[in-house]
Short mmCIF file of C-alpha atoms and ligand atoms in Angstrom, two decimals:
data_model
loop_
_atom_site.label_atom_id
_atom_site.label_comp_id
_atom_site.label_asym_id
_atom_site.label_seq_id
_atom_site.Cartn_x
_atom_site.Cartn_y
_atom_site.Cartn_z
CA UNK D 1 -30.19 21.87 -9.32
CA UNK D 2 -26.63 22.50 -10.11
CA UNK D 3 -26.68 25.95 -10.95
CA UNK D 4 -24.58 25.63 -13.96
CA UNK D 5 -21.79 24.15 -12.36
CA UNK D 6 -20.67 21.45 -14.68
CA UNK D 7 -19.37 18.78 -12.26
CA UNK D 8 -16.90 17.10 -14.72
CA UNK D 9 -15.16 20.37 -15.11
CA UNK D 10 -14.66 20.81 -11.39
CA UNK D 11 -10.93 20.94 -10.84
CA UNK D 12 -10.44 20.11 -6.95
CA UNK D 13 -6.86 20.27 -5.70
CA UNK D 14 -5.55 17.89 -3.36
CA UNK D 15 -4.06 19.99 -0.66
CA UNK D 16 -6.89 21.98 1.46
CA UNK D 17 -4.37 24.99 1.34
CA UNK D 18 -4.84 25.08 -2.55
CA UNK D 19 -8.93 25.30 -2.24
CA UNK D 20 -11.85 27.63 -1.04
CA UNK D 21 -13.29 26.44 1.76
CA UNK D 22 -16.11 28.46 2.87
CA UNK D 23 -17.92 27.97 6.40
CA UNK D 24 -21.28 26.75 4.82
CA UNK D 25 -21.31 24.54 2.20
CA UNK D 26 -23.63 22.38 0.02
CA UNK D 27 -22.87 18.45 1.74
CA UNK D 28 -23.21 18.88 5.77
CA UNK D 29 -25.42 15.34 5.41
CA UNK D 30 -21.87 14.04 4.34
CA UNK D 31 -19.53 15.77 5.82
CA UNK D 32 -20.83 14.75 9.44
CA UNK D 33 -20.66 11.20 8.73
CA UNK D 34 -17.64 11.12 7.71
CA UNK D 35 -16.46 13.12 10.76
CA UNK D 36 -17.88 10.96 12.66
CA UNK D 37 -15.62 8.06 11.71
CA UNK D 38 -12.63 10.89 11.82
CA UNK D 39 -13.77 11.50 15.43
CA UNK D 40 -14.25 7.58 16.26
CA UNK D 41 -10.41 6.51 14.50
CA UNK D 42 -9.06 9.26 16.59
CA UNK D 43 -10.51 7.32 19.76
CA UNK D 44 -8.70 5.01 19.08
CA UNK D 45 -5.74 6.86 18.29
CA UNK D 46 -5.71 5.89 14.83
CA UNK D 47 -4.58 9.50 13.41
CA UNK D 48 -3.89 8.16 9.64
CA UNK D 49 -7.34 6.97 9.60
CA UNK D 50 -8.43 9.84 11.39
CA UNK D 51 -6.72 12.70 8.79
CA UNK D 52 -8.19 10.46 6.21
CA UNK D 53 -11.95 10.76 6.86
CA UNK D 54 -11.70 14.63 7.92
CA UNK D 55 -9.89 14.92 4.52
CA UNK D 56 -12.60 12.99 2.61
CA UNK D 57 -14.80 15.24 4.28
CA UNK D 58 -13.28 18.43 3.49
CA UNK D 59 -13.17 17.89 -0.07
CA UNK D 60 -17.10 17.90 0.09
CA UNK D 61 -17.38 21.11 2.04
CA UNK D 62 -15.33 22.62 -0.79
CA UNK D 63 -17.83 21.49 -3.98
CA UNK D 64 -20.02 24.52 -4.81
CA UNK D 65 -22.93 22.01 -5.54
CA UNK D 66 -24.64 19.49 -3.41
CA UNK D 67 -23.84 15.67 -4.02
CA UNK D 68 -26.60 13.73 -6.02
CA UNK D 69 -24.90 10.70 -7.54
CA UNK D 70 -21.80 8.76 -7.02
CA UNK D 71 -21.11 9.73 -10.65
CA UNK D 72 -20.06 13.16 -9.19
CA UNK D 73 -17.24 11.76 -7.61
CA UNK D 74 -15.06 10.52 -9.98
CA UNK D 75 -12.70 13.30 -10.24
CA UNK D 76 -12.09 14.24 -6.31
CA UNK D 77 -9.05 13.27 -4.54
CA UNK D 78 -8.89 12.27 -0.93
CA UNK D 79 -11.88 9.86 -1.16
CA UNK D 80 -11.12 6.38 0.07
CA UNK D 81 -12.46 3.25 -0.56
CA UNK D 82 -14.80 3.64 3.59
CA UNK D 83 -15.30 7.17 2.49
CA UNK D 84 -17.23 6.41 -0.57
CA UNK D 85 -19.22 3.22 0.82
CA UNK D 86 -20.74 5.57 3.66
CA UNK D 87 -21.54 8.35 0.75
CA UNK D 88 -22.88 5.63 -1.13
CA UNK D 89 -25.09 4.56 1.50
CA UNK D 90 -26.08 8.31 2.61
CA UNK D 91 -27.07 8.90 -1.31
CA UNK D 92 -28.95 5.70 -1.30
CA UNK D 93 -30.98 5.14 2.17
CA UNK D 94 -30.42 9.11 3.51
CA UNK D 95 -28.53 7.44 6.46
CA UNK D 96 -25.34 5.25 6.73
CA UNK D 97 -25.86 2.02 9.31
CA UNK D 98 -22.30 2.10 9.74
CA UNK D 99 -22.23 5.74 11.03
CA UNK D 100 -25.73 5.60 12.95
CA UNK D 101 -24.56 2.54 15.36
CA UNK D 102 -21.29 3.81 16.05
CA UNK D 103 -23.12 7.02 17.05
CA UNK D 104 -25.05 5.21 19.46
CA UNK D 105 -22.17 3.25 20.79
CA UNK D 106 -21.50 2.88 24.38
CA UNK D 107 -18.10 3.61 23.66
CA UNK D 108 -18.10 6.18 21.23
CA UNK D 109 -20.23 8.78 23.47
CA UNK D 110 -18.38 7.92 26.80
CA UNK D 111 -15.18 9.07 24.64
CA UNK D 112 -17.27 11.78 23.67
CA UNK D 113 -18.11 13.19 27.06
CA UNK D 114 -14.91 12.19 28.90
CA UNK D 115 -12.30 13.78 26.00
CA UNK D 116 -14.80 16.70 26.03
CA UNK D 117 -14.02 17.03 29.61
CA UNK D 118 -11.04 20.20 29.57
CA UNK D 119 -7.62 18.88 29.94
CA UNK D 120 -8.28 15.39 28.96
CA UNK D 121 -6.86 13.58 25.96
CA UNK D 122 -7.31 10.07 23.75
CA UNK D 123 -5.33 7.95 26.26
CA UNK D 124 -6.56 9.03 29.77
CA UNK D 125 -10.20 9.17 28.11
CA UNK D 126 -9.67 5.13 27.23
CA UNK D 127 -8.05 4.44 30.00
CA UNK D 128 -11.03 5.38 32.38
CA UNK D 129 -13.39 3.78 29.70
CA UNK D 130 -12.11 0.13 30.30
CA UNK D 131 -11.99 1.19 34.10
CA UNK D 132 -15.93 1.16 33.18
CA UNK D 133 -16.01 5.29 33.37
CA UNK D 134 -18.61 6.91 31.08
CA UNK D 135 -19.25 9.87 32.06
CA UNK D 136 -17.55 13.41 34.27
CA UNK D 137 -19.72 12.02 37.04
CA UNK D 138 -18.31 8.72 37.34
CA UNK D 139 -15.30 10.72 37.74
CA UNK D 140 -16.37 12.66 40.37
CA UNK D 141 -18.36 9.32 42.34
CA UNK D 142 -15.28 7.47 42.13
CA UNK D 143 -12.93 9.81 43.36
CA UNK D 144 -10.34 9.47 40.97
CA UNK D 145 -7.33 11.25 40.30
CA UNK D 146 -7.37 14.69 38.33
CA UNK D 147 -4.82 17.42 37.89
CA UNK D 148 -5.80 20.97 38.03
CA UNK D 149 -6.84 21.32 34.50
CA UNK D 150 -8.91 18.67 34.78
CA UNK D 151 -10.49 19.92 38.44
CA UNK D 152 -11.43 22.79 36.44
CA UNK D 153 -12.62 20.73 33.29
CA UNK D 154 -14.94 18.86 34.99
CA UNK D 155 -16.29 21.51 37.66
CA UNK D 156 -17.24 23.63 34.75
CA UNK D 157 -17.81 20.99 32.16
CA UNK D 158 -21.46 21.84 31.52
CA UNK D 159 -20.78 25.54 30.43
CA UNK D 160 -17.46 24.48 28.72
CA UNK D 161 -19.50 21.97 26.08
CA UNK D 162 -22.12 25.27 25.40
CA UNK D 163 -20.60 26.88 22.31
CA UNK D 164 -19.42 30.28 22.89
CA UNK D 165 -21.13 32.94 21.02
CA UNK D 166 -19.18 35.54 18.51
CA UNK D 167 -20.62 37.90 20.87
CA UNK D 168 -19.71 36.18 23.70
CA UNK D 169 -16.03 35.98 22.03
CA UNK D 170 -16.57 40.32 21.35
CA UNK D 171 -16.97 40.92 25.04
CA UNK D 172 -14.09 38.35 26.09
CA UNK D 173 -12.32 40.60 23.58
CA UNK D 174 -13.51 44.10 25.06
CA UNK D 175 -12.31 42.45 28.39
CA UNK D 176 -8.43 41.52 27.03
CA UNK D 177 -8.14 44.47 24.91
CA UNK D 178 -8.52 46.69 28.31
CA UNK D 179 -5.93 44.54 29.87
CA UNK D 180 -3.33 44.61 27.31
CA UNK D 181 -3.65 48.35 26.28
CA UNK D 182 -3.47 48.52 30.90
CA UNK D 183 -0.24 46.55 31.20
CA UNK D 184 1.34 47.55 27.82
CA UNK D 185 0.03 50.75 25.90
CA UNK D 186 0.66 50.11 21.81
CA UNK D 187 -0.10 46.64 22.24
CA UNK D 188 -2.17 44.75 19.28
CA UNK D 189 -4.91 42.59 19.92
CA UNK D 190 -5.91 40.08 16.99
CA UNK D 191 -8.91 37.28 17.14
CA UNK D 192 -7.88 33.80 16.22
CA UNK D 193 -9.02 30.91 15.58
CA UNK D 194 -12.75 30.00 14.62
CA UNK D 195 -14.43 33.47 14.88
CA UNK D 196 -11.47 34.49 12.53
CA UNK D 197 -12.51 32.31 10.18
CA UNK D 198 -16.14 33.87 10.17
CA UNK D 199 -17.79 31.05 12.65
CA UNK D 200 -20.70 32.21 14.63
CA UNK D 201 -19.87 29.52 17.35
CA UNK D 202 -16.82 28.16 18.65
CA UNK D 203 -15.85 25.76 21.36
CA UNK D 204 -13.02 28.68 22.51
CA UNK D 205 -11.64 32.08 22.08
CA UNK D 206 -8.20 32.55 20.68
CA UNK D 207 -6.38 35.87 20.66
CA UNK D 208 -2.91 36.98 19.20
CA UNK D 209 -1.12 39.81 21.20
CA UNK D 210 2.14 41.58 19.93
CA UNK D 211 3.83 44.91 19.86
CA UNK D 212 5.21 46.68 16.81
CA UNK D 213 8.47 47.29 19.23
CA UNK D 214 10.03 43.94 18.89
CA UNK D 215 11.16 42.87 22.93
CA UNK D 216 7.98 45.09 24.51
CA UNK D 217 6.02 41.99 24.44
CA UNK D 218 8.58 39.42 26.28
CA UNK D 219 7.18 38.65 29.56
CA UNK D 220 4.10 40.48 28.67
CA UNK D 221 1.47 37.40 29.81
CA UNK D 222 2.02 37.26 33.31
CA UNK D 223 1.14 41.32 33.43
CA UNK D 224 -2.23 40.68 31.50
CA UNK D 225 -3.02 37.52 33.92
CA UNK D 226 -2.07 39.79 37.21
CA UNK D 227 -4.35 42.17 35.77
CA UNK D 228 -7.60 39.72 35.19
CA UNK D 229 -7.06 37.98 38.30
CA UNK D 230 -7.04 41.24 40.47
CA UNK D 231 -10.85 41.80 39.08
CA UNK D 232 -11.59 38.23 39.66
CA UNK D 233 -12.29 37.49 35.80
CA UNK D 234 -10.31 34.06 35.63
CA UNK D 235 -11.50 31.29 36.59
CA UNK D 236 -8.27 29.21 35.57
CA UNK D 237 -5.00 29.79 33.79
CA UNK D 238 -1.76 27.72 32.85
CA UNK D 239 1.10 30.22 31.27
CA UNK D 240 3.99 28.59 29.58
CA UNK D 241 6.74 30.82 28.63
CA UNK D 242 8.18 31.29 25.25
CA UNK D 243 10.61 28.96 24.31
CA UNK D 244 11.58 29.61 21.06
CA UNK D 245 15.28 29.77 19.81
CA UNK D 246 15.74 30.08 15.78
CA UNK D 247 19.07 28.27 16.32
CA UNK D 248 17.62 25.22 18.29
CA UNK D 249 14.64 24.88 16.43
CA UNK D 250 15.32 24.68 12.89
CA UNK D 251 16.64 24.06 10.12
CA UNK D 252 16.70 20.16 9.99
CA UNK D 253 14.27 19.70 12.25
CA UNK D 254 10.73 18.86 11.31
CA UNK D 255 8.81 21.51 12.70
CA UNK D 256 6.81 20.81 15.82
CA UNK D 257 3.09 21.10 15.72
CA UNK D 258 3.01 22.82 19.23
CA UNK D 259 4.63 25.95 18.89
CA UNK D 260 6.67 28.08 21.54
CA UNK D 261 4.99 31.11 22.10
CA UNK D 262 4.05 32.38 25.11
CA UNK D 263 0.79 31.35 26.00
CA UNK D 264 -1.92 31.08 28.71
CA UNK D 265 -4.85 27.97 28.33
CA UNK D 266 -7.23 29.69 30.61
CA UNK D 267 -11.14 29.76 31.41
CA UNK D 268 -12.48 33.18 32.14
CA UNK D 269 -15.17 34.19 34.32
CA UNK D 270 -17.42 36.03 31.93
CA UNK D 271 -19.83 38.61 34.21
CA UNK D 272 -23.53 38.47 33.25
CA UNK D 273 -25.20 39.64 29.76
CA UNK D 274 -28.44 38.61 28.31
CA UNK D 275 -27.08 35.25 26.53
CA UNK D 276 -26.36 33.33 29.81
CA UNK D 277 -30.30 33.54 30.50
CA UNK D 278 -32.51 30.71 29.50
CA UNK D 279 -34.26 30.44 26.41
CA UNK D 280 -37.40 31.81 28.63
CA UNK D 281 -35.32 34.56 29.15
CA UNK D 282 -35.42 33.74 33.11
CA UNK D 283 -31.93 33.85 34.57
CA UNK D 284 -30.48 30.20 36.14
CA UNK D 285 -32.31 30.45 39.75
CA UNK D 286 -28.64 29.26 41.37
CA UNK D 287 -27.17 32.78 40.00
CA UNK D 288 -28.39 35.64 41.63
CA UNK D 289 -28.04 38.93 39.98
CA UNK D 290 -24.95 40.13 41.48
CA UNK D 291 -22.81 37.00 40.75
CA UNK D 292 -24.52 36.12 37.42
CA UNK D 293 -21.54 34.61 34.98
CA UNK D 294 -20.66 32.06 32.94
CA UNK D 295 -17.32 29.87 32.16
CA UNK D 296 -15.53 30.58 28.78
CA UNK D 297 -12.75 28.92 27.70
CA UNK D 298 -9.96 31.39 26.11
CA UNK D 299 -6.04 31.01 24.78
CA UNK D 300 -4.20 33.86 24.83
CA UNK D 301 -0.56 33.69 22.35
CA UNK D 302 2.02 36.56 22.62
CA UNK D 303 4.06 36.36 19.28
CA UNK D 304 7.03 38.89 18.78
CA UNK D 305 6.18 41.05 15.97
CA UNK D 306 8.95 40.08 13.41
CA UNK D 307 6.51 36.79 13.56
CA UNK D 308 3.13 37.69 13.90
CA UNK D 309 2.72 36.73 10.14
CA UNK D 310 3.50 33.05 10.77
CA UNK D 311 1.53 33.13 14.27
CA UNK D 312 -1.34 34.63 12.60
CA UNK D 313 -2.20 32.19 9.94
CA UNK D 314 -0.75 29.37 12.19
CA UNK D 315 -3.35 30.50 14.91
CA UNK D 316 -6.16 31.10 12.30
CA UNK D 317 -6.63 27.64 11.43
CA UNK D 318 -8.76 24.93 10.22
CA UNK D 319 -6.52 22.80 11.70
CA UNK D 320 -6.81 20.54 8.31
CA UNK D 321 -6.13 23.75 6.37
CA UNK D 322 -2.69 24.31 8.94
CA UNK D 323 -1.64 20.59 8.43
CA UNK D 324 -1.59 20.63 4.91
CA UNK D 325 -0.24 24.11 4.32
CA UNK D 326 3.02 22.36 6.51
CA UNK D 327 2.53 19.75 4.24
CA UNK D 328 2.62 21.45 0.93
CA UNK D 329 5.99 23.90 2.21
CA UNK D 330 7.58 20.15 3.29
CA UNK D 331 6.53 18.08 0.40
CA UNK D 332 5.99 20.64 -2.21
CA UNK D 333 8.58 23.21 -1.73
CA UNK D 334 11.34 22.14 0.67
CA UNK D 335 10.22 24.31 3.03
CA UNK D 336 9.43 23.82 6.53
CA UNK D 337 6.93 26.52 7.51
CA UNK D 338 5.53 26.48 11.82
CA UNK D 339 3.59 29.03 13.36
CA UNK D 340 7.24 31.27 14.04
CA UNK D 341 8.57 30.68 10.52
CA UNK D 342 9.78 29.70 7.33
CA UNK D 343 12.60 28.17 6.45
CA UNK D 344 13.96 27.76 2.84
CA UNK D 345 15.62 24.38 2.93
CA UNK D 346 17.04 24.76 -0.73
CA UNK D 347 18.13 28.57 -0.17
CA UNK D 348 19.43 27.60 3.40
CA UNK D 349 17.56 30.53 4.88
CA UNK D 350 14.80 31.74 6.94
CA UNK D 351 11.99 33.79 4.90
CA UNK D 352 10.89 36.98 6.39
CA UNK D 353 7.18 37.96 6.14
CA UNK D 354 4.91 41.01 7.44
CA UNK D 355 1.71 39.32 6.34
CA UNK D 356 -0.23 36.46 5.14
CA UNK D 357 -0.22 37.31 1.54
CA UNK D 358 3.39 37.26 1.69
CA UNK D 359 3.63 33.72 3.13
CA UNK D 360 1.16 32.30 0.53
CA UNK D 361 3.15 33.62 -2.52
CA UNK D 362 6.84 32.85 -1.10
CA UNK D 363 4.82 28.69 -1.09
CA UNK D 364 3.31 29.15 -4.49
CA UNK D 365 0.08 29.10 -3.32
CA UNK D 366 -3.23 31.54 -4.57
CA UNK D 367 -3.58 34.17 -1.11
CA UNK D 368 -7.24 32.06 0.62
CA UNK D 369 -8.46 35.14 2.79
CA UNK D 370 -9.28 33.17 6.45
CA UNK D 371 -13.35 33.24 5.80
CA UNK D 372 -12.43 30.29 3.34
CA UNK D 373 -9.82 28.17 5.18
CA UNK D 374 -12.64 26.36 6.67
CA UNK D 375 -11.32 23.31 5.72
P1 LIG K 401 -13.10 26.12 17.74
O1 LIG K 401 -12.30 26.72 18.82
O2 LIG K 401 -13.52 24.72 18.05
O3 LIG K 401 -14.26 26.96 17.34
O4 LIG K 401 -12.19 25.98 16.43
P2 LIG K 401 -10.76 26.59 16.19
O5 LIG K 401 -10.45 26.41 14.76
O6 LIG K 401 -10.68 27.96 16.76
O7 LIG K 401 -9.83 25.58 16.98
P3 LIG K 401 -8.75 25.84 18.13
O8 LIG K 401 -9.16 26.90 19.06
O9 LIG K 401 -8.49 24.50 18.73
O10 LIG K 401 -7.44 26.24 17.36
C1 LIG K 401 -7.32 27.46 16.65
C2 LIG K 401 -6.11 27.40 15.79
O11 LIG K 401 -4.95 27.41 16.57
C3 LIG K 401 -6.05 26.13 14.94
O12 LIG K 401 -5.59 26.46 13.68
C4 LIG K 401 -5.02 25.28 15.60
O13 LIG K 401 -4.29 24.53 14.66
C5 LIG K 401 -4.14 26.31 16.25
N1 LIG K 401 -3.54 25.80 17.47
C6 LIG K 401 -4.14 25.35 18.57
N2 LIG K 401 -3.23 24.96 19.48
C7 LIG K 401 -2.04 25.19 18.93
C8 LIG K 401 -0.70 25.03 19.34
O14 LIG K 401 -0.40 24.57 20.43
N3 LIG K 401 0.25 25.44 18.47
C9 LIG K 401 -0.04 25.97 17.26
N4 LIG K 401 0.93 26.33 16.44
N5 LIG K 401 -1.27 26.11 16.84
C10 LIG K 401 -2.25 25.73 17.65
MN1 LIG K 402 -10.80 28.28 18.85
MN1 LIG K 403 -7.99 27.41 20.95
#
C-alpha cells in the first residue's frame, strides 16, 4: 500500500542536508543491511566505501513508502551497484547471504565488541584482532596495555553498550543544569546530539553550554567538572581546552571535522532510579541500595555565544546529515561551514548567524527542523 504516493514522482535530492529525514521510516529491513556493510568497510578503514553504504542507506530512510520492487528505485541517487544487489536480494529471499555471514563473522563481531569498547578506534581494534583478541576480556586476561580512557572503557563496558534512556539523558541533564547555573549563573544549557534529534535511545548524552555574555564562558569546564567531582558524580573525564583562533583556522583551510571547543569526554556516575533495575524490577544483587548507580557516557561542549549557531547544528547531528551539509557549503557554495563558522570564500568573509534558520538560508538550503536530520 503506497498511500498515494506515486513513486515515479518522488523527487529525492542527493545531499542528505536537502531531504527530510525523519527518525522512523518505512525500510529499516534495508537500511540495516546496508549499515552493516557501512559498519564492516569502516573495519577495515575503508571510509569511501563506508560513506557509500550509510548513504545508500539514508536515501531509504527518507522514502515516505516502503520498498516493494526494484522498479522503485530507478530515480534515487546514492545507490551503488553492492547497494542494489543486497536490496535485490532482501526484496527477493527477505534476507541477503552476503549481509547474514558477515554478521556472523569471527571478525566482524570481535571488531564489534573491541571498537565498542570506550576509547578505542579502527586501528587498535585490528591490531588486537590479528593478536587473536576478540573480546574486552581477552584484554583484561592478557594484560595488555590500555590508557586511561580505555581502563575506564573496558571496566564499565557492560553499562556503556546499554543505550541510555531519554530519561536517563533528562536526569543527566537536571544534574548539569544545577552545575552550570552553580559555577556560572545565566548560563544556557542545550541537549545535543541524538535526543535532539527526537531519539528515544542513544549510545551518549551531548550538551551545549554558553553564555549570552560573550568571554563568561572561557574557562568555564573545569568549574562544572570541580563541581561534579566534589559530589562524586564522575566516574571519568578528559577536558581539552578551546583552541580556536578565526585567524589560524580559516579561510583556506579545509575545515577540520574535530572542532575546538572546549570540551570534556566524560562518563558520569548516574545515582539510582527505577530504570537501572532489572526487567523483574529486582535491583542488581551487587548494588546495594545506598550505592545503587549506573555508568553513562556524556560530552559536555562550551561554545562562545557569537557561535552557538554553528555549534548547535554542528553538535545536533546525524553525522551523515553534518558531512554533507560541509559538503554542500564546499562543493555547492564556496563556502566552508565547521561547527564555529562560516566562511564565504567568494565574499572573502566570515558569515555571522544567531540561529539555525539563518545558517540554512545564507547555504540555499530549505530550514530541516533537527527531528528530521536523521539522516
Ligand atoms: P548517539 O549518541 O549514538 O545516540 O548518536 P549521536 O548522533 O548523538 O552521535 P554522537 O554523540 O557521536 O555525536 C553527536 C553529534 O556531535 C554528531 O552530529 C557528531 O557529528 C557531532 N560530533 C561528535 N564529535 C564531534 C567533534 O569532535 N566535533 C564536532 N564538530 N562534532 C562532533
Ligand atoms: Mn550522542
Ligand atoms: Mn557524543
Amino acid at each position: 500500500p503506497k498511500q498515494n504516493v506515486n513513486v515515479n514522482t518522488i523527487q529525492m535530492k542527493s545531499y542528505a542536508c536537502q531531504r527530510r529525514t525523519p527518525l522512523k521510516h518505512h525500510n529499516s529491513h534495508l537500511t540495516e543491511a546496508l549499515e552493516v556493510l557501512s559498519e564492516n568497510a569502516a573495519y577495515g578503514e575503508n571510509e569511501g566505501r563506508s560513506v557509500a553504504f550509510r548513504r545508500a542507506a539514508s536515501v531509504l530512510k527518507a522514502l515516505p513508502y516502503r520498498v516493494q520492487t526494484m522498479d522503485e528505485l530507478k530515480c534515487l541517487p546514492c545507490l551503488g551497484d553492492h547497494s542494489q544487489r543486497v536490496i535485490k536480494e532482501i526484496l527477493e529471499d527477505g534476507t541477503s547471504r552476503e549481509v547474514e555471514s558477515m554478521r556472523q563473522s569471527e571478525q566482524f563481531q570481535a571488531m564489534k565488541a573491541l571498537t565498542g569498547i570506550f576509547g578505542v578506534g579502527v586501528r587498535t581494534a585490528d591490531r588486537w584482532f590479528r593478536e587473536g583478541l576478540r573480546s574486552p576480556s581477552d584484554l583484561i586476561r592478557t594484560g595488555q596495555q590500555l590508557n586511561r580512557e580505555q581502563q575506564a572503557g573496558v571496566l564499565y563496558y557492560d553499562e556503556l553498550n546499554k543505550p541510555v534512556t531519554k530519561h536517563e539523558a533528562d536526569l543527566i541533564g537536571d544534574i548539569v543544569k544545577e552545575a552550570v547555573s552553580a559555577v556560572l549563573p545565566g548560563a544556557e544549557i542545550q541537549l545535543m546530539g541524538g535526543f535532539r534529534r527526537g531519539k528515544e535511545l542513544g549510545h551518549d548524552v551531548d550538551f551545549l553550554i554558553t553564555h549570552p555574555e560573550e568571554g563568561k564562558e572561557e574557562e568555564l569546564m573545569p568549574k562544572i567538572i570541580s563541581w561534579l567531582e566534589e559530589r562524586d558524580l564522575l566516574l571519568y573525564q578528559k577536558t581539552t581546552r578551546n583552541s580556536y583562533l578565526e585567524k589560524k583556522d580559516a579561510p583556506g583551510r579545509p575545515p577540520n571535522n574535530m572542532d575546538r571547543f572546549e570540551r570534556c569526554f566524560s562518563i558520569f556516575k548516574l545515582q539510582g532510579h527505577a530504570e537501572t533495575t532489572g526487567s523483574d524490577g529486582v535491583r542488581p544483587s551487587n548494588q546495594s541500595e545506598a550505592s545503587y548507580w549506573r555508568a553513562v557516557r556524556v560530552d559536555l561542549v562550551v561554545s562562545p555565544y557569537s557561535q552557538f549557531a554553528f555549534a548547535t547544528l554542528g553538535w545536533t547531528g546525524s553525522k551523515l546529515f553534518e558531512r554533507d551539509l560541509r559538503r554542500w557549503a564546499g562543493q555547492e557554495k564556496h563556502m566552508s561551514l565547521s561547527s564555529h563558522a562560516l566562511y564565504d570564500s567568494v565574499q572573502r568573509c566570515y558569515v555571522r548567524a544567531q540561529s539555525e534558520e539563518e545558517i540554512f538560508e545564507y547555504l540555499g538550503l530549505e530550514f530541516i527542523p533537527p527531528c528530521e536530520r536523521n539522516a
